[in-house]
Amino acid sequence: MEVENRFITIKASIDGFPQLSDFEVKTETLSLSFGVGNKQVVLVKNLYVSIDPYQLNRMKSQSSSQTVLSFASPIIPGEAIDTYGVGRVVESDKPDFQKGDLVVGLLSWGEYTIVKEGTILNKLDPMGLPLPHHVGTLGVSGLTAYGGFFEVCKPKKGETVFVSAASGSVGCLVGQYAKLFGCYVVGCAGSQKKVDFLKEELGFDDAFNYKEETDLKSALKRYFPGGIDIYFDNVGGEMLEAAVANMNTFGRVAVCGVISEYTGNGKRAAPNMLDVLYKSITIQGFLVRNYMKLYTDFFSTTMEHLQTGKMKAPTDISWGLESVPSAFIGLFLGDNVGKKIVQIADE
Amino acid sequence: MEVENRFITIKASIDGFPQLSDFEVKTETLSLSFGVGNKQVVLVKNLYVSIDPYQLNRMKSQSSSQTVLSFASPIIPGEAIDTYGVGRVVESDKPDFQKGDLVVGLLSWGEYTIVKEGTILNKLDPMGLPLPHHVGTLGVSGLTAYGGFFEVCKPKKGETVFVSAASGSVGCLVGQYAKLFGCYVVGCAGSQKKVDFLKEELGFDDAFNYKEETDLKSALKRYFPGGIDIYFDNVGGEMLEAAVANMNTFGRVAVCGVISEYTGNGKRAAPNMLDVLYKSITIQGFLVRNYMKLYTDFFSTTMEHLQTGKMKAPTDISWGLESVPSAFIGLFLGDNVGKKIVQIADE
């Protein structure tokens, strides 16, 4: 079977702030190979795909960011861009998958994906939850939040937790895990609407709009008069400096994202190493792939929280393949509240 | 019994690079109190006292460095300055200590110290080693190196280790522990003489003079073509940035000192958080007091290494109370090779 696949690609490497003109829609014909030695497993029709800031690092040119490119596989201009998502099997060369099966795994910013051997793909039982929940909260964003909070931050009940980009895909889950665990949680975000959302919808103890603060160090002192035990960092830059200045002894910083520096126009963080030294602070970067072993535990815990209504799965969904570039650019403008997802086709 | 005590003090807080004129010798009369409820334990004649860079942070004014002062007890102008050292008991109010006993613990930059209850002080059996060994290598510098390397850096055999200020009191021990443990060790220092010392006397695999390098990042790339697994950081600043750029995945940085920033004229480190994120790097500050539980293990291990000649205890000794200020200032000029100690009196 042959399908016409329309997919999003970049025209060239992107080193600054992404623009709509950096992207284009291309068309290709896809057909699944069959037979012995075949490395192609299934042809999937994509339903919901994940939109994540880290993709920008994969779009950078070799010269601008050697380190990142050596650790994150680069996106090649003109080629399809892989991403986590939910889809439905159109055709399969393997008995594990049947036509019509719902699947979740590494798909692409396109209408169809041919998934190859060795790529993450699992049959999906939605268990009564909406399909987008399986893209974000029960997917990579969720595991990132879960692994980062429990393994990197090593929380104790009653500790104070600060989350930046708290209304983002990972931040809004970290805050909820922390509250359920028994921590005092404050988040920051970039608008009053988001601040209200964090406090009223997600149960954060407090939240503030960082754009209205002239001195982030003083702001954090105000929200954490007794100091910060855990900082879950999604942004880097000045907020990291301010958090380190307000950390308590044996404080932990989980570096999950550095979005203020992805577009190349942010000031690079220079946290005071005298604070790090005298307060025995740990700053630890991590990637979700470090915590795949937690997947089963993460999934059952989170599923239960969602089913019992203890946790919410905020999602921000746009419609149609063509909206992928603007949805992606919107991440860097702070447009989204919760997990950004694009719905590619009707369920 | 009364003694005339000459001691070193600061005239006022010191916020920049320390000068000889910042210090003065003062004289006081000391006599031990006796009896029930007495908090004074012994009067000690100081023999060897430790000279350490961190003291400068305790000399800063409240305004310049609130954080540091809230964690390190400030040095009050006009008062005696406590420091680790070896001395001999002159008079005692407690049965544990007798006149003539050698002791090691928290003494002062003076000719005599009245040691109070609750202060670290132990009877000293030199076990055939020179007394200065007990001030540095078997004292606070040694435990700092041991705890920092084994607990913070969590080394594995065969890993690559970079040590800055490698000929300093802590660095020269970290390098030796790392070699004995089975790591590949490169140190940096500020002169050819020190570089030769590291390679020829202490058995470092390699060493370089950072002052002769125009690009620290490239220099580290040259010395660690396969990347750095562990960076034991005594200096902060640009060297920290260069090390982070050269770290391997799951690399660990132990922040033991930030000497390039103590005098207020160094550039503050801005390690690339994209490296920290994508390479899952951990940057951890620590203080020796976090690792007091390791003392027995540290002492027996290090004593054995010294007695069997597997480890050396480089010491750099000046003579006389009056030399304390210049010895201290010399730390920031890179004058010392090994542990800086001032001998106050004949043994």
XYZ file of C-alpha atoms in Angstrom:
694
model
C 0.000 0.000 0.000
C 1.192 3.439 -0.920
C 0.322 6.650 0.895
C 1.022 10.259 0.074
C 2.726 11.658 3.187
C 2.839 15.373 3.853
C 5.424 16.235 6.514
C 7.102 19.228 8.106
C 10.793 19.818 7.629
C 13.350 22.599 8.049
C 14.826 24.293 4.997
C 18.212 24.762 6.666
C 19.776 24.702 10.128
C 18.264 27.188 12.589
C 20.666 28.966 14.917
C 18.598 31.825 16.284
C 14.941 32.321 17.050
C 12.856 30.046 14.795
C 10.709 31.715 12.105
C 7.802 30.348 10.102
C 9.906 30.758 6.979
C 12.440 28.251 8.359
C 9.890 25.471 7.822
C 8.120 23.927 4.865
C 5.651 21.178 4.101
C 7.018 18.471 1.844
C 5.337 15.521 0.226
C 6.651 11.999 -0.305
C 5.229 8.623 -1.210
C 5.591 5.996 1.498
C 5.147 2.253 1.169
C 6.107 -0.423 3.637
C 8.710 -3.040 2.726
C 8.031 -6.637 3.596
C 9.885 -9.864 4.042
C 12.883 -11.441 5.716
C 15.517 -8.950 6.926
C 13.074 -6.134 6.617
C 13.832 -3.394 9.129
C 10.501 -1.671 8.658
C 7.836 -2.665 11.113
C 4.676 -0.698 10.558
C 3.118 2.140 8.644
C 1.342 4.444 11.072
C -1.193 7.172 10.465
C -0.314 9.890 12.955
C -3.107 11.257 15.136
C -1.419 13.418 17.801
C 2.219 14.515 17.810
C 4.291 16.136 20.523
C 5.771 19.625 20.134
C 8.867 20.126 22.311
C 11.434 22.912 22.760
C 14.439 20.547 22.675
C 13.858 19.994 18.957
C 15.369 23.426 18.370
C 18.725 22.153 19.645
C 18.573 19.384 17.049
C 17.997 22.001 14.350
C 21.191 23.942 15.075
C 24.150 23.970 12.736
C 27.168 21.880 13.598
C 29.362 24.916 14.097
C 27.053 26.661 16.546
C 26.580 23.838 18.915
C 28.999 20.975 18.565
C 28.314 19.629 22.009
C 24.598 19.441 21.679
C 24.720 17.899 18.251
C 27.082 15.207 19.391
C 24.522 14.133 22.017
C 21.200 14.873 20.322
C 20.859 13.449 16.834
C 20.677 16.378 14.421
C 17.624 17.083 12.279
C 18.578 17.052 8.620
C 17.058 19.802 6.451
C 14.550 18.306 4.042
C 13.983 15.163 6.085
C 11.130 14.172 8.398
C 11.415 15.143 12.060
C 10.831 12.398 14.584
C 8.752 13.067 17.675
C 6.699 11.230 20.267
C 3.072 10.698 19.340
C -0.022 8.551 19.109
C -1.212 6.994 15.852
C -3.048 4.098 14.257
C -1.499 1.209 12.336
C -2.287 1.282 8.616
C -0.190 -1.690 7.593
C 2.175 -4.010 9.467
C 4.967 -6.456 8.647
C 5.118 -7.799 12.195
C 2.579 -9.963 14.010
C 2.724 -7.737 17.118
C 0.873 -5.013 15.285
C -2.381 -5.270 13.351
C -4.078 -2.824 11.077
C -6.227 -0.474 13.173
C -4.164 -0.848 16.371
C -3.587 2.313 18.345
C 0.129 2.812 18.956
C 2.294 5.247 20.916
C 5.980 5.895 20.318
C 8.416 7.701 18.100
C 6.426 8.986 15.116
C 7.028 12.199 13.182
C 5.778 15.685 12.357
C 3.896 14.274 9.380
C 0.674 12.562 8.366
C 2.266 9.112 8.280
C 5.356 7.450 9.736
C 7.144 4.267 8.772
C 8.448 2.985 12.085
C 11.634 0.973 11.887
C 12.982 -1.810 14.051
C 14.585 -0.598 17.285
C 12.384 2.469 17.451
C 10.166 2.906 20.505
C 6.637 1.815 19.555
C 4.022 0.173 21.724
C 0.414 -0.814 21.325
C -1.743 1.617 23.209
C -4.661 0.859 25.472
C -6.040 4.306 26.312
C -7.585 2.919 29.544
C -10.408 5.378 29.344
C -8.219 8.452 29.065
C -8.131 10.840 26.107
C -5.465 9.984 23.542
C -3.521 13.286 24.027
C -2.881 12.272 27.659
C -0.758 9.462 26.257
C 1.354 11.861 24.196
C 2.325 14.141 27.093
C 1.417 13.349 30.666
C 1.761 9.587 30.226
C 4.545 9.967 27.660
C 7.974 11.554 27.489
C 7.000 14.785 29.288
C 5.552 12.808 32.160
C 8.505 10.483 32.536
C 10.835 13.485 32.358
C 8.944 15.149 35.201
C 8.752 11.951 37.226
C 12.392 10.890 36.808
C 13.678 14.413 37.256
C 11.686 15.110 40.363
C 12.050 11.805 42.179
C 15.524 10.703 41.045
C 17.397 13.964 40.527
C 15.690 16.177 43.132
C 15.403 13.387 45.713
C 12.580 15.164 47.579
C 11.726 14.852 51.246
C 8.254 15.583 52.551
C 7.859 19.195 53.620
C 10.661 20.518 51.439
C 10.215 23.661 49.375
C 10.159 23.275 45.595
C 10.479 25.962 42.956
C 9.514 25.161 39.357
C 10.233 27.464 36.441
C 8.198 27.345 33.224
C 5.702 25.808 35.606
C 2.812 25.872 33.173
C 4.866 24.089 30.525
C 4.549 20.418 29.658
C 7.015 19.180 32.260
C 6.705 21.940 34.862
C 2.976 21.509 35.395
C 3.516 17.828 36.135
C 6.524 18.361 38.425
C 4.466 20.771 40.511
C 1.657 18.257 40.839
C 3.987 15.371 41.729
C 5.626 17.598 44.330
C 2.299 18.610 45.877
C 1.089 15.013 46.001
C 4.400 14.032 47.619
C 3.952 16.618 50.363
C 6.191 19.490 49.321
C 5.503 23.230 49.341
C 5.461 24.267 45.672
C 5.823 27.636 43.982
C 5.906 28.018 40.220
C 6.737 30.857 37.913
C 5.278 31.520 34.497
C 5.025 34.341 31.985
C 1.441 35.639 32.324
C -1.255 36.263 34.924
C -3.468 33.729 33.182
C -0.832 31.044 33.683
C -0.257 32.075 37.291
C -3.979 31.764 38.013
C -4.014 28.397 36.274
C -1.177 27.078 38.443
C -2.832 28.163 41.676
C -6.471 27.521 40.854
C -6.332 24.501 38.590
C -3.172 22.659 39.549
C -3.045 23.382 43.275
C 0.364 25.069 43.436
C 0.822 26.739 46.842
C 1.830 29.918 45.089
C 2.919 31.218 41.695
C 4.196 34.424 40.146
C 4.652 36.116 36.793
C 8.402 36.493 36.320
C 7.884 39.183 33.685
C 6.522 41.488 36.357
C 9.554 41.092 38.608
C 12.474 43.480 38.227
C 14.699 41.536 40.619
C 14.286 37.773 40.438
C 16.547 37.194 43.439
C 14.318 39.360 45.657
C 11.181 37.802 44.188
C 12.329 34.327 45.169
C 13.321 35.598 48.613
C 9.736 36.824 48.982
C 8.168 33.540 47.884
C 10.648 31.414 49.815
C 11.536 33.302 53.017
C 12.929 30.035 54.411
C 14.900 29.243 51.253
C 14.508 26.768 48.383
C 15.341 23.086 48.844
C 14.669 21.978 45.281
C 14.748 23.949 42.051
C 13.373 22.207 38.974
C 14.934 24.280 36.223
C 13.375 24.436 32.780
C 14.783 27.784 31.737
C 18.400 28.473 32.805
C 19.661 32.051 32.564
C 18.963 34.636 35.247
C 16.332 32.519 36.954
C 18.951 29.850 37.647
C 21.245 32.477 39.169
C 18.425 33.806 41.349
C 17.405 30.329 42.481
C 20.960 29.332 43.429
C 21.236 32.517 45.501
C 18.106 31.444 47.390
C 18.898 27.753 47.814
C 19.237 26.143 51.222
C 22.139 23.971 52.333
C 22.173 20.681 50.422
C 19.795 22.206 47.870
C 19.328 20.396 44.586
C 18.874 21.868 41.125
C 17.552 19.564 38.399
C 18.524 20.972 35.005
C 15.736 19.750 32.748
C 15.744 22.539 30.179
C 17.529 25.758 29.325
C 14.877 27.298 27.127
C 16.081 30.878 27.741
C 19.321 29.918 25.994
C 18.017 27.705 23.168
C 17.337 30.603 20.841
C 20.785 32.064 21.399
C 19.653 35.469 22.611
C 19.477 34.753 26.344
C 22.148 35.663 28.875
C 24.067 32.585 29.895
C 23.638 31.645 33.544
C 26.532 32.362 35.883
C 25.319 30.872 39.160
C 27.462 31.990 42.075
C 29.883 29.132 42.718
C 30.518 30.466 46.227
C 26.873 29.672 46.949
C 27.258 26.262 45.336
C 30.316 25.629 47.504
C 29.198 27.009 50.862
C 25.687 25.612 50.645
C 26.792 22.247 49.223
C 24.400 22.659 46.318
C 24.102 20.033 43.594
C 23.275 21.107 40.033
C 22.473 18.075 37.906
C 21.574 17.880 34.268
C 19.528 14.929 33.098
C 17.741 13.474 30.095
C 14.634 11.343 30.154
C 16.548 8.430 28.666
C 18.456 8.107 31.954
C 15.216 7.068 33.645
C 13.599 4.588 31.255
C 13.862 1.984 34.005
C 11.240 3.954 35.946
C 8.688 3.718 33.154
C 6.439 1.033 34.666
C 6.398 2.694 38.069
C 5.832 6.119 36.512
C 3.013 4.888 34.288
C 1.026 3.070 36.957
C 1.415 5.884 39.493
C 0.489 8.601 37.053
C -2.382 6.641 35.531
C -3.841 6.165 38.996
C -3.482 9.862 39.840
C -5.228 10.787 36.599
C -8.008 8.249 36.999
C -8.720 9.323 40.575
C -8.586 12.987 39.636
C -5.612 13.744 41.873
C -3.627 14.944 38.891
C -4.584 16.907 35.837
C -3.089 16.574 32.387
C -3.152 20.071 30.906
C -2.898 19.932 27.154
C -2.848 22.661 24.556
C -3.885 21.237 21.204
C -3.664 22.798 17.755
C -5.214 21.296 14.684
C -3.578 20.144 11.491
C -0.135 19.439 10.141
C 0.256 23.014 8.910
C 0.025 24.315 12.468
C 3.153 22.437 13.604
C 5.635 25.273 12.838
C 3.573 27.952 14.608
C 2.892 25.628 17.540
C 6.630 24.984 17.799
C 7.585 28.663 17.564
C 4.897 29.429 20.136
C 6.812 27.383 22.721
C 9.523 30.048 22.706
C 6.952 32.829 22.944
C 5.240 31.220 25.917
C 2.002 30.623 24.018
C 1.179 27.203 25.402
C -0.406 26.269 28.702
C 0.383 22.645 29.453
C 1.600 20.096 26.961
C 1.675 21.383 23.382
C 0.274 18.853 20.954
C -0.798 19.018 17.340
C -3.685 16.834 16.215
C -2.863 15.635 12.744
C -6.004 13.642 11.939
C -9.373 12.714 13.400
C -9.313 9.762 15.729
C 49.379 30.630 84.675
C 49.441 33.694 82.464
C 50.996 33.925 79.020
C 51.548 36.865 76.720
C 49.928 35.878 73.415
C 50.869 37.551 70.166
C 48.329 36.873 67.430
C 47.433 37.916 63.894
C 44.214 39.765 63.220
C 42.615 41.844 60.483
C 42.188 45.573 60.955
C 38.924 45.654 59.032
C 36.929 43.501 56.618
C 38.747 42.622 53.395
C 36.718 42.648 50.203
C 39.330 42.656 47.483
C 42.799 41.214 47.152
C 44.391 40.960 50.630
C 47.333 43.278 51.415
C 49.937 43.094 54.175
C 48.541 46.357 55.546
C 45.199 44.639 56.184
C 46.786 42.619 58.985
C 48.419 43.411 62.304
C 49.996 41.623 65.248
C 48.199 42.179 68.532
C 49.105 41.148 72.060
C 46.863 39.900 74.817
C 47.296 38.185 78.158
C 45.749 34.741 78.332
C 45.093 32.662 81.425
C 42.998 29.539 81.711
C 39.873 29.530 83.896
C 39.271 26.564 86.154
C 36.451 24.928 88.028
C 32.898 23.697 87.693
C 31.021 25.017 84.662
C 34.239 26.135 83.075
C 33.989 26.098 79.289
C 37.715 26.419 78.748
C 39.539 23.179 78.317
C 43.220 23.752 77.656
C 45.819 26.363 76.983
C 47.849 25.315 73.955
C 51.169 26.569 72.683
C 50.809 26.554 68.903
C 53.529 24.852 66.878
C 52.225 24.604 63.302
C 49.153 26.371 61.928
C 47.305 25.904 58.654
C 47.049 28.684 56.055
C 43.985 28.294 53.826
C 42.351 30.359 51.072
C 38.819 29.985 52.470
C 39.740 32.282 55.369
C 39.471 35.187 52.928
C 35.737 34.516 52.571
C 35.391 34.822 56.347
C 37.150 38.211 56.203
C 34.640 39.778 53.807
C 32.202 42.470 54.852
C 28.589 41.494 55.417
C 27.398 43.567 52.475
C 29.783 42.054 49.949
C 28.981 38.470 50.597
C 25.904 37.795 52.645
C 25.603 34.250 51.531
C 29.098 33.217 52.411
C 28.997 34.914 55.783
C 25.786 33.206 56.712
C 27.465 29.844 56.227
C 31.074 30.523 57.264
C 31.448 32.226 60.621
C 32.883 35.697 59.983
C 36.279 36.784 61.266
C 35.897 39.820 63.524
C 38.505 42.573 63.079
C 40.732 42.746 66.124
C 40.008 39.212 67.259
C 42.042 36.028 66.925
C 41.547 33.900 63.794
C 40.870 30.213 64.329
C 42.600 27.643 62.135
C 43.571 23.998 62.145
C 46.948 23.270 63.689
C 49.231 21.232 65.909
C 50.328 22.418 69.354
C 51.395 21.348 72.810
C 49.345 21.600 75.995
C 50.671 24.198 78.450
C 47.926 23.898 81.037
C 44.701 21.878 81.240
C 41.450 21.924 83.193
C 40.365 18.514 81.898
C 41.816 15.106 82.752
C 41.904 14.099 79.047
C 44.750 16.492 78.412
C 48.014 16.781 80.345
C 50.693 19.419 80.204
C 53.134 18.526 77.445
C 50.615 16.555 75.339
C 50.760 17.077 71.623
C 47.326 18.066 70.301
C 45.751 18.670 66.890
C 42.584 20.629 66.236
C 41.167 24.101 65.941
C 43.884 26.482 67.195
C 44.598 29.988 65.937
C 46.975 32.246 64.031
C 48.735 33.098 67.296
C 51.388 31.878 69.703
C 48.832 30.405 72.100
C 45.217 29.303 71.971
C 42.686 28.750 74.720
C 40.582 25.906 73.366
C 36.986 25.878 74.549
C 34.547 23.042 75.023
C 32.954 21.798 71.829
C 35.942 22.775 69.703
C 37.688 20.040 67.743
C 40.808 19.043 69.696
C 42.437 15.651 69.911
C 45.583 14.270 71.467
C 48.091 13.588 68.742
C 50.274 10.532 68.282
C 52.500 11.485 65.341
C 53.058 7.779 64.549
C 56.502 8.490 63.254
C 55.455 11.144 60.779
C 56.558 14.796 60.884
C 54.131 17.046 62.773
C 53.257 19.207 59.695
C 51.825 16.070 58.033
C 49.153 16.143 60.734
C 48.222 19.743 59.935
C 47.578 19.204 56.226
C 47.673 15.762 54.653
C 46.238 14.001 57.708
C 44.127 17.004 58.665
C 41.422 19.116 57.073
C 43.065 19.346 53.627
C 43.412 15.600 53.504
C 39.854 14.865 54.552
C 38.619 17.459 52.057
C 40.493 15.707 49.262
C 39.386 12.255 50.398
C 35.709 13.075 50.937
C 35.514 15.185 47.811
C 37.143 12.628 45.584
C 35.517 9.450 46.834
C 32.070 10.722 47.879
C 31.401 13.600 45.491
C 33.308 12.408 42.413
C 32.325 8.742 42.874
C 35.257 7.521 40.757
C 35.436 4.327 38.765
C 38.731 2.703 37.888
C 40.056 3.861 34.543
C 38.158 7.144 34.527
C 39.858 10.390 33.574
C 40.346 12.994 36.286
C 41.254 16.646 35.915
C 42.438 18.588 38.970
C 42.902 22.363 39.019
C 45.234 24.069 41.490
C 46.761 20.613 41.472
C 49.856 21.597 43.425
C 47.763 23.176 46.174
C 47.045 21.592 49.529
C 43.966 19.673 48.412
C 44.734 19.234 44.713
C 48.037 17.446 45.253
C 46.272 14.891 47.450
C 43.283 14.404 45.140
C 45.666 13.618 42.291
C 47.475 11.038 44.382
C 44.266 9.393 45.626
C 43.034 9.254 42.047
C 46.251 7.654 40.790
C 46.251 5.078 43.590
C 42.606 4.324 42.790
C 43.418 3.608 39.150
C 42.362 6.755 37.330
C 44.150 8.729 34.613
C 45.051 12.068 36.195
C 46.009 15.423 34.695
C 46.586 18.499 36.821
C 47.017 22.140 36.043
C 49.083 24.649 37.964
C 50.575 28.099 37.508
C 54.274 27.484 36.831
C 56.622 25.077 35.085
C 58.169 24.227 38.437
C 54.794 23.085 39.747
C 54.054 21.162 36.570
C 57.345 19.293 36.890
C 56.593 18.632 40.530
C 53.201 17.097 39.716
C 54.614 14.799 37.075
C 57.954 13.909 38.603
C 57.242 13.893 42.317
C 53.547 13.079 42.622
C 53.109 10.733 39.663
C 50.402 12.639 37.792
C 49.986 11.194 34.281
C 50.286 14.687 32.857
C 50.171 18.325 33.899
C 50.194 21.760 32.301
C 50.757 25.417 33.127
C 47.419 27.133 32.598
C 49.119 30.517 32.339
C 50.727 29.427 29.082
C 47.414 28.429 27.500
C 45.474 31.022 25.529
C 42.424 28.773 25.127
C 41.657 26.590 28.120
C 38.942 24.683 26.281
C 41.369 23.620 23.563
C 44.045 22.862 26.129
C 41.757 20.422 27.941
C 40.727 18.886 24.631
C 44.425 18.235 24.005
C 45.030 16.648 27.406
C 41.768 14.709 27.397
C 41.059 13.680 23.787
C 38.530 11.157 25.144
C 36.904 13.682 27.485
C 36.929 14.262 31.234
C 34.932 12.021 33.579
C 35.745 13.865 36.804
C 36.773 17.459 37.388
C 37.945 18.336 40.877
C 37.521 22.099 40.853
C 39.536 24.278 43.195
C 39.420 27.462 41.126
C 36.071 28.170 39.422
C 36.023 30.833 36.694
C 37.068 30.109 33.132
C 38.635 26.779 34.010
C 35.250 25.495 35.173
C 33.691 26.591 31.884
C 36.434 24.863 29.900
C 36.146 21.678 31.940
C 32.362 21.465 31.559
C 32.780 21.860 27.790
C 35.121 18.849 27.837
C 33.178 16.605 30.219
C 31.868 13.220 29.186
C 28.296 12.008 29.677
C 27.533 11.537 33.384
C 30.621 13.610 34.215
C 30.985 14.875 37.765
C 32.373 18.201 38.931
C 33.295 18.508 42.614
C 33.312 22.188 43.585
C 35.878 22.308 46.368
C 37.103 25.867 45.936
C 36.547 28.939 43.795
C 39.845 30.678 44.441
C 39.729 32.673 41.194
C 36.632 34.422 42.571
C 37.604 34.873 46.233
C 39.480 38.094 45.649
C 36.601 39.583 43.705
C 38.558 40.275 40.532
C 37.952 37.019 38.676
C 35.353 36.467 35.991
C 32.426 34.503 37.353
C 32.000 31.087 35.762
C 29.152 30.637 33.300
C 29.367 26.933 32.503
C 27.263 26.032 29.489
C 24.012 24.629 30.854
C 23.315 22.970 27.508
C 26.392 20.847 28.174
C 25.211 20.180 31.710
C 21.826 19.121 30.355
C 22.804 17.064 27.323
C 25.711 15.321 29.014
C 23.834 14.763 32.302
C 26.644 16.459 34.199
C 26.517 16.878 37.962
C 28.145 19.932 39.561
C 28.281 19.518 43.318
C 29.613 21.880 45.935
C 30.794 20.412 49.224
C 32.449 21.284 52.506
C 34.715 19.042 54.526
C 32.224 19.052 57.388
C 29.846 16.978 55.251
C 32.333 14.109 55.430
C 33.432 13.965 59.056
C 31.989 10.448 59.198
C 34.776 9.342 56.860
C 37.510 10.518 59.202
C 38.570 7.125 60.600
C 38.622 5.515 57.173
C 40.427 8.504 55.687
C 43.036 8.605 58.443
C 43.933 4.920 58.401
C 44.067 4.770 54.592
C 46.147 7.901 54.254
C 48.462 7.023 57.122
C 49.197 3.686 55.488
C 49.860 5.319 52.106
C 52.265 7.768 53.749
C 54.044 5.127 55.807
C 54.517 2.842 52.832
C 55.647 5.729 50.646
C 52.761 5.378 48.198
C 51.712 8.943 48.915
C 53.659 12.100 49.529
C 52.639 14.961 51.776
C 53.987 18.094 50.110
C 54.260 20.901 52.601
C 55.441 24.462 52.214
C 56.475 25.840 55.606
C 57.238 29.417 56.587
C 58.709 30.361 59.934
C 57.285 32.609 62.621
C 54.012 34.266 63.509
C 54.915 37.411 61.552
C 55.023 35.391 58.324
C 51.329 34.421 58.540
C 49.981 37.405 56.533
C 52.498 37.006 53.707
C 51.984 33.244 53.659
C 48.234 33.823 53.422
C 48.510 36.431 50.665
C 50.900 34.113 48.841
C 48.096 31.578 48.420
C 46.375 33.974 46.031
C 49.606 34.612 44.160
C 50.269 30.911 43.733
C 53.417 30.992 45.868
C 52.928 27.704 47.679
C 53.655 24.184 46.481
C 51.676 21.761 48.604
C 50.102 22.526 51.947
C 50.964 26.004 53.256
C 51.851 25.928 56.938
C 53.464 28.419 59.298
C 55.645 27.099 62.058
C 55.001 29.273 65.108
C 57.461 27.730 67.584
C 60.144 25.057 67.851
C 58.819 21.607 68.542
